C-alpha positions as a LaTeX table, in Angstrom:
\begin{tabular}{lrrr}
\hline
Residue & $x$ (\AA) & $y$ (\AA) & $z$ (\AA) \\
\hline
Unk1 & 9.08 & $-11.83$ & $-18.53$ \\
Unk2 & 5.50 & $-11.82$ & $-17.07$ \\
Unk3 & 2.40 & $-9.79$ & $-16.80$ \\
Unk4 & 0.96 & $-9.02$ & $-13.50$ \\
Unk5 & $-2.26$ & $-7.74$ & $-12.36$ \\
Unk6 & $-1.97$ & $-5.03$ & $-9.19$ \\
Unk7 & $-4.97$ & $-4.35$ & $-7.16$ \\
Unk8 & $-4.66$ & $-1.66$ & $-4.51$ \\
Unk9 & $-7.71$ & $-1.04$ & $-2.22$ \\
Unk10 & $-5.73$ & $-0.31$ & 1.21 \\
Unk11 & $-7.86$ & 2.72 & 1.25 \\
Unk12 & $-10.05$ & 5.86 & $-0.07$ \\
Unk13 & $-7.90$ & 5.67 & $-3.18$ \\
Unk14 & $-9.00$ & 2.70 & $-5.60$ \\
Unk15 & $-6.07$ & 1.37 & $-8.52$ \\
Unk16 & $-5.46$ & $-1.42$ & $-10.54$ \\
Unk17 & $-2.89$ & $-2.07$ & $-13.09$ \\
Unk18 & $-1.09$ & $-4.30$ & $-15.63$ \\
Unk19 & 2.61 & $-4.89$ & $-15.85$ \\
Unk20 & 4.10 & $-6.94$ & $-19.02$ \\
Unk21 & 7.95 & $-7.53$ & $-19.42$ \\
Unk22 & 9.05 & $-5.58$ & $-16.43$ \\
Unk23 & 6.60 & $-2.17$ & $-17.05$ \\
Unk24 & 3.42 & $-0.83$ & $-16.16$ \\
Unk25 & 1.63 & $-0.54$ & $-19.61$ \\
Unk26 & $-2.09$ & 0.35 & $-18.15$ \\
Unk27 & $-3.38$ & 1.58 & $-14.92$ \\
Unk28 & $-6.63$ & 3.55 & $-13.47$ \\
Unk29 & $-6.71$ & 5.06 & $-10.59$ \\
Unk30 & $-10.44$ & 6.56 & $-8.63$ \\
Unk31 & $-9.89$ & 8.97 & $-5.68$ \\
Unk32 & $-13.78$ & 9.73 & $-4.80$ \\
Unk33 & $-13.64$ & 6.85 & $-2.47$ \\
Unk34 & $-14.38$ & 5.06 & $-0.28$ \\
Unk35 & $-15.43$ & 3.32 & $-3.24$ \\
Unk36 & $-14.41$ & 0.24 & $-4.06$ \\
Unk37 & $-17.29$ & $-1.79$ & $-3.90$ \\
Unk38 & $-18.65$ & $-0.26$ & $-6.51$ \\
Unk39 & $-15.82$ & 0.59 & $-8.52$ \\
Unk40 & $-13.10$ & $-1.98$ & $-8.58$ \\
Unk41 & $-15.04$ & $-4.96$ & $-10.90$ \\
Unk42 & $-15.13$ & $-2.87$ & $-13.57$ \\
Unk43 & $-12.12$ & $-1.50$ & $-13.04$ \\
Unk44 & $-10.25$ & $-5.05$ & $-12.93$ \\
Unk45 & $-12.43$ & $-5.86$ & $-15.76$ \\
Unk46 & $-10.97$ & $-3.21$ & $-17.91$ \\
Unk47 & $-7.67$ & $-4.05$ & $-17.00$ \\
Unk48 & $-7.94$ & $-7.66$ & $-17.86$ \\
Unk49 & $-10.03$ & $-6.24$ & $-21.59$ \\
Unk50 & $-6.46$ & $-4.29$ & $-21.92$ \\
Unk51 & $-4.16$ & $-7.20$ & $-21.67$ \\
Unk52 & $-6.69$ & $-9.65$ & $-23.31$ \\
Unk53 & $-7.03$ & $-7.31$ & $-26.09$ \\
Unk54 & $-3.23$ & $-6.51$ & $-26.69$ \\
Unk55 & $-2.39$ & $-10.90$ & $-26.35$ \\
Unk56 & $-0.81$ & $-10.65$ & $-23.23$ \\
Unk57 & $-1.89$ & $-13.55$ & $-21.29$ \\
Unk58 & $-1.95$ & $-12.86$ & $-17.45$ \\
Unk59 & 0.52 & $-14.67$ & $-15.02$ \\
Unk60 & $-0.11$ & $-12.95$ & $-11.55$ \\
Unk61 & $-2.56$ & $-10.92$ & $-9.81$ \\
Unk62 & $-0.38$ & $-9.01$ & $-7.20$ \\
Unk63 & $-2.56$ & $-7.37$ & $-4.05$ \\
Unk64 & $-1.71$ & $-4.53$ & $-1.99$ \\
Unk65 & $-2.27$ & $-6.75$ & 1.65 \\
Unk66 & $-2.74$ & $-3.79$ & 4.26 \\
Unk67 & $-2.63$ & $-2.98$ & 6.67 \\
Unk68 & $-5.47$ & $-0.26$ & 5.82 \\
Unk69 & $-9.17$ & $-0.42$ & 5.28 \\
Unk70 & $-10.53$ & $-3.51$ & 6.62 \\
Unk71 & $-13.47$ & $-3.21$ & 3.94 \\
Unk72 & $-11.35$ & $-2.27$ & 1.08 \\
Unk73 & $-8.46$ & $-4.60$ & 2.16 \\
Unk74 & $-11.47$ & $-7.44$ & 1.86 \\
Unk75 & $-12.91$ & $-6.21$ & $-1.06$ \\
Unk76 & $-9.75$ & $-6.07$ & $-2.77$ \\
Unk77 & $-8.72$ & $-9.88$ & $-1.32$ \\
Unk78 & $-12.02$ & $-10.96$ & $-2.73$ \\
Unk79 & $-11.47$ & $-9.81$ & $-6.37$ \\
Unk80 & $-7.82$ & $-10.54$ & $-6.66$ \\
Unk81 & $-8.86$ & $-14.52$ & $-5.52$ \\
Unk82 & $-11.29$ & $-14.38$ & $-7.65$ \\
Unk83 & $-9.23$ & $-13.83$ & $-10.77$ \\
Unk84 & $-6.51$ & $-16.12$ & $-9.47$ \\
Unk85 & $-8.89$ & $-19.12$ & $-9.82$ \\
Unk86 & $-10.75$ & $-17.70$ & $-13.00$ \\
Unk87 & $-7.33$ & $-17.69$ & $-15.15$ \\
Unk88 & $-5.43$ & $-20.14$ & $-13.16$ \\
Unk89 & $-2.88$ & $-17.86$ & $-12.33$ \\
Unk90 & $-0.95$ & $-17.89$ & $-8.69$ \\
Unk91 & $-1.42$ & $-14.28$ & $-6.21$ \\
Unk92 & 1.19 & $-12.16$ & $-4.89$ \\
Unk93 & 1.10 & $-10.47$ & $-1.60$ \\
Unk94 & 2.99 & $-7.04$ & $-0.82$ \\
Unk95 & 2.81 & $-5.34$ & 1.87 \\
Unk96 & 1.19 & $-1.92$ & 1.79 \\
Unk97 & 3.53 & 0.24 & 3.97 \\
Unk98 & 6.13 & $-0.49$ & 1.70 \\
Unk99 & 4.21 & 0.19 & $-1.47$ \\
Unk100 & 3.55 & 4.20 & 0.19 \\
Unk101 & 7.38 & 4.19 & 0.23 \\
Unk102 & 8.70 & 3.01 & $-3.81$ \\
Unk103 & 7.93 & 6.76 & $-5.19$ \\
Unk104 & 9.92 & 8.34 & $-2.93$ \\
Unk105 & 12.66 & 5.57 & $-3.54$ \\
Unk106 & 12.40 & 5.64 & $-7.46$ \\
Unk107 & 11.66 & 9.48 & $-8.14$ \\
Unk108 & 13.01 & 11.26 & $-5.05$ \\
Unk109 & 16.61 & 11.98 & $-6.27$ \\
Unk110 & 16.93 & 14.48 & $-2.92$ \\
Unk111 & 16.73 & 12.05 & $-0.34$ \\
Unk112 & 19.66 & 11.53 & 1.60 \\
Unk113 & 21.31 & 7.60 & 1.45 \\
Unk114 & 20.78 & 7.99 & 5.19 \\
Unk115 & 17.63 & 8.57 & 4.93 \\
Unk116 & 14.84 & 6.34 & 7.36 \\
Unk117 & 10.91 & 6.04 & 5.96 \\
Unk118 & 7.90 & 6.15 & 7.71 \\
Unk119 & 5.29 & 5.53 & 5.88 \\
Unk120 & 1.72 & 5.90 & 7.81 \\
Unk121 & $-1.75$ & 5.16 & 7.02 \\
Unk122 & $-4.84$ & 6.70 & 8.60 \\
Unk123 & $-6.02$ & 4.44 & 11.45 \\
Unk124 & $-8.49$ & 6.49 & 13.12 \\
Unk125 & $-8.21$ & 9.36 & 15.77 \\
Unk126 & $-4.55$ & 9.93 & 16.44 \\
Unk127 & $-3.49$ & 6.02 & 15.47 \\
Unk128 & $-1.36$ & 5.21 & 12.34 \\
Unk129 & $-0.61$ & 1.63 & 11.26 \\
Unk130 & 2.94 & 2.29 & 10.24 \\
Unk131 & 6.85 & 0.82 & 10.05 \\
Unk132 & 10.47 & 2.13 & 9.57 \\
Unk133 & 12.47 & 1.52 & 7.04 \\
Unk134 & 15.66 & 2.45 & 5.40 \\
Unk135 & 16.66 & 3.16 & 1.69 \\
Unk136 & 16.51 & $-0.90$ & 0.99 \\
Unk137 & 13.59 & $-1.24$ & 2.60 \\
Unk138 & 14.91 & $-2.74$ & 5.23 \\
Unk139 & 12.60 & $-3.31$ & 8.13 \\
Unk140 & 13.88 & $-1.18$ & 11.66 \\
Unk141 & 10.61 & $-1.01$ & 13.27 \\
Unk142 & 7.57 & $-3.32$ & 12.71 \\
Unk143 & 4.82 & $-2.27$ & 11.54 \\
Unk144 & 2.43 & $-1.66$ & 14.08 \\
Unk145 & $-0.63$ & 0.26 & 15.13 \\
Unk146 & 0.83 & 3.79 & 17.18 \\
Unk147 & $-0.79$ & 6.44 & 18.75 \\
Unk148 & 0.56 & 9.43 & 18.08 \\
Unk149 & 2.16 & 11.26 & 20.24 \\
Unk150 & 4.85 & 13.87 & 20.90 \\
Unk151 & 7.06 & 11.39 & 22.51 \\
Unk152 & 6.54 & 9.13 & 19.24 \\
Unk153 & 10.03 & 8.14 & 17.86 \\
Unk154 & 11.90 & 9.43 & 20.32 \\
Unk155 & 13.76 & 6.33 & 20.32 \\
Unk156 & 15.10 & 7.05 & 16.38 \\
Unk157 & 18.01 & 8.09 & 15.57 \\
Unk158 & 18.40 & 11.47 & 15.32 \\
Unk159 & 21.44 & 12.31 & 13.21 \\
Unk160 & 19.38 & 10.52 & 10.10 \\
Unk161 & 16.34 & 12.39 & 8.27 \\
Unk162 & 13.28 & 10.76 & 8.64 \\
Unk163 & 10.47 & 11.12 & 6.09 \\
Unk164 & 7.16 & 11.10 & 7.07 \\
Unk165 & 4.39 & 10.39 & 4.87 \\
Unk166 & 1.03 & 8.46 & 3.97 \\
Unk167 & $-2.63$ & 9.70 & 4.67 \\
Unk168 & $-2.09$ & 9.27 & 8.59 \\
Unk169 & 1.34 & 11.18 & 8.32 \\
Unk170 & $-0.77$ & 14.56 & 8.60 \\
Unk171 & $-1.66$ & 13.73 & 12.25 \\
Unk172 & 1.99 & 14.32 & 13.31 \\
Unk173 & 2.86 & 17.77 & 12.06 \\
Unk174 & 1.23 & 19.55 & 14.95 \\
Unk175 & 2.70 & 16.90 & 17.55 \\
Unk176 & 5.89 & 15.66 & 16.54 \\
Unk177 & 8.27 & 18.43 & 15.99 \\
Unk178 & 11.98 & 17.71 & 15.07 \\
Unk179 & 14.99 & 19.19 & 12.81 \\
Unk180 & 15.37 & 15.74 & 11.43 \\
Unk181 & 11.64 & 14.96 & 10.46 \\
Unk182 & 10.46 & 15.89 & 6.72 \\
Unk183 & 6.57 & 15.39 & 5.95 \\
Unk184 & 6.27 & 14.71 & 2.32 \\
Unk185 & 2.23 & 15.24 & 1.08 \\
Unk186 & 0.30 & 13.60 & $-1.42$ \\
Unk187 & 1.98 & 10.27 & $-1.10$ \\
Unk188 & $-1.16$ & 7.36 & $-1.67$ \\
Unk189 & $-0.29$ & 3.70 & $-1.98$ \\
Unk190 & $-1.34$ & 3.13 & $-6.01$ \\
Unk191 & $-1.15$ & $-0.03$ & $-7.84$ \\
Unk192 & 1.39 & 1.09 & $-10.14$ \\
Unk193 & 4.13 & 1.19 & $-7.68$ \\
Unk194 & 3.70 & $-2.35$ & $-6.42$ \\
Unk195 & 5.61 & $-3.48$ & $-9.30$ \\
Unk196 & 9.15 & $-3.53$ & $-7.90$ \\
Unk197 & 7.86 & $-5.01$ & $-5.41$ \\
Unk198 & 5.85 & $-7.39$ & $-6.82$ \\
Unk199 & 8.47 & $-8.86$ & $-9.36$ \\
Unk200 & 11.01 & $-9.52$ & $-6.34$ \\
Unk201 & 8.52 & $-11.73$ & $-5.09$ \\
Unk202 & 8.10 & $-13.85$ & $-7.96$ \\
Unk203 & 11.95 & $-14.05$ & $-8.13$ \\
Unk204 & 12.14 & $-15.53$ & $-4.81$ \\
Unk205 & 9.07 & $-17.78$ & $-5.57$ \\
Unk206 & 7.35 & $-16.05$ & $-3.06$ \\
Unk207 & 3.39 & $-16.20$ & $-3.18$ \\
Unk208 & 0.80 & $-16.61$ & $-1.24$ \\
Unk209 & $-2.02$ & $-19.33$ & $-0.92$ \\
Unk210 & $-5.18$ & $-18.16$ & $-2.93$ \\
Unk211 & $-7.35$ & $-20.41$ & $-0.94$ \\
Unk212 & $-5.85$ & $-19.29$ & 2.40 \\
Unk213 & $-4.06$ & $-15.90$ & 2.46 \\
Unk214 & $-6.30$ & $-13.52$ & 4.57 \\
Unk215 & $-4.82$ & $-9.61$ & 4.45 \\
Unk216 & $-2.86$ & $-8.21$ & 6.71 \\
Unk217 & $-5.37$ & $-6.24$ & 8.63 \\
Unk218 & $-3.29$ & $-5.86$ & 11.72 \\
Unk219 & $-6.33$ & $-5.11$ & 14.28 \\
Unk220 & $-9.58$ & $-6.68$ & 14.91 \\
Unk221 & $-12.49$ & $-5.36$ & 13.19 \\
Unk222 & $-14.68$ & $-3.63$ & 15.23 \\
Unk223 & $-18.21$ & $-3.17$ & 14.24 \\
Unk224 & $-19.87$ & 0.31 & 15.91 \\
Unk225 & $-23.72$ & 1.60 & 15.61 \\
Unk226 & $-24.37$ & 4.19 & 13.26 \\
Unk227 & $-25.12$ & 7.76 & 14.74 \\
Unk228 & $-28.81$ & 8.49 & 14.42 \\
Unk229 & $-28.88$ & 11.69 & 11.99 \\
Unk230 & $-31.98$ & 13.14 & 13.77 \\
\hline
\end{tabular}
């Protein structure tokens, strides 16, 4: 088996953790953010101090792509590279949508096998970069950048539940309103969870190129003036 670095900086909520033979054996987790320019070197460095410490050389660093925060997505690109070419080791890209939705797969034993996901991150206003997907993660929408509206999945199935949930999921209790829909609260993308996700990557050989992989930051950043405070 292998040990795995997981850096999650998608947004306010700043985790890292180490993996070794298939479980998580250390993780940290800051939720005063946004702050992970000041908080995730020594956070990575304590993780690597953990695994150094106990022998367990590193094999992967595994990073939570986005979409999300364009400055924490960067931030978080920039440190995981940077440990890929200090140790020599090879990076791992998963997609962040997808890591919202593994607690509700893995300790959700309510959940209907019907069941679709919609995981939903906080994208301004009444946007939400989010995707659908069933139990297997299967993809049946894209992920994409939506506004929300009352007319928003109107096209989904209706005879399945469909769980909402994610930071941006709170813009759609006032506005989408159907007997199908369940918002579940307090659901954060954390480094922790990436590992199922993570390992079936490096079964199918699947990683990314540390000198080229850019996240997934699915819109354009936009740079705006600061409002003048008096």
């Amino acid at each position: 088996m292998s040990c795995i670095l997981y850096i999650e900086t998608s947004t306010d909520v700043c985790s890292v953790a180490v993996s070794s033979d298939g479980e998580v054996i250390y993780h940290k987790e800051d939720y005063e953010g946004p702050n992970q320019a000041r908080v995730l070197a020594p956070m990575v460095r304590d993780a690597l101090s953990f695994s150094d410490n106990h022998a367990i050389p590193l094999d992967y660093v595994a990073l939570s792509e986005g979409p999300g925060s364009y400055t924490g997505l960067r931030i978080g690109c920039s440190m995981a590279k940077g440990v890929c070419y200090g140790r020599g080791v090879k990076l791992i890209a998963v997609p962040t949508l997808k890591v919202l939705a593994v607690p509700l797969l893995l300790y959700r034993e309510d959940i209907e096998d019907d069941a679709l996901f919609c995981p939903m991150i906080d994208a301004r206003r009444m946007e939400v970069y989010t995707a659908l997907y069933d139990r297997s993660l299967k993809e049946i929408k894209p992920v994409s950048a939506m506004v929300i509206g009352p007319e928003a999945f109107s096209d989904t199935d209706v005879s399945r539940p469909l769980y909402f949930f994610g930071n941006g999921a709170a813009k759609c209790k006032d506005v989408i309103r159907r007997p199908n829909i369940h918002f579940v609260d307090g659901i954060v993308p954390l480094a922790k969870n990436m590992l199922p996700l993570a390992f079936m990557a490096v079964k199918n050989e699947d990683f990314a190129d540390v000198a080229y992989f850019e996240p997934f930051y699915l819109k354009e950043f936009v740079a705006t003036k600061p409002r003048k405070l008096i």
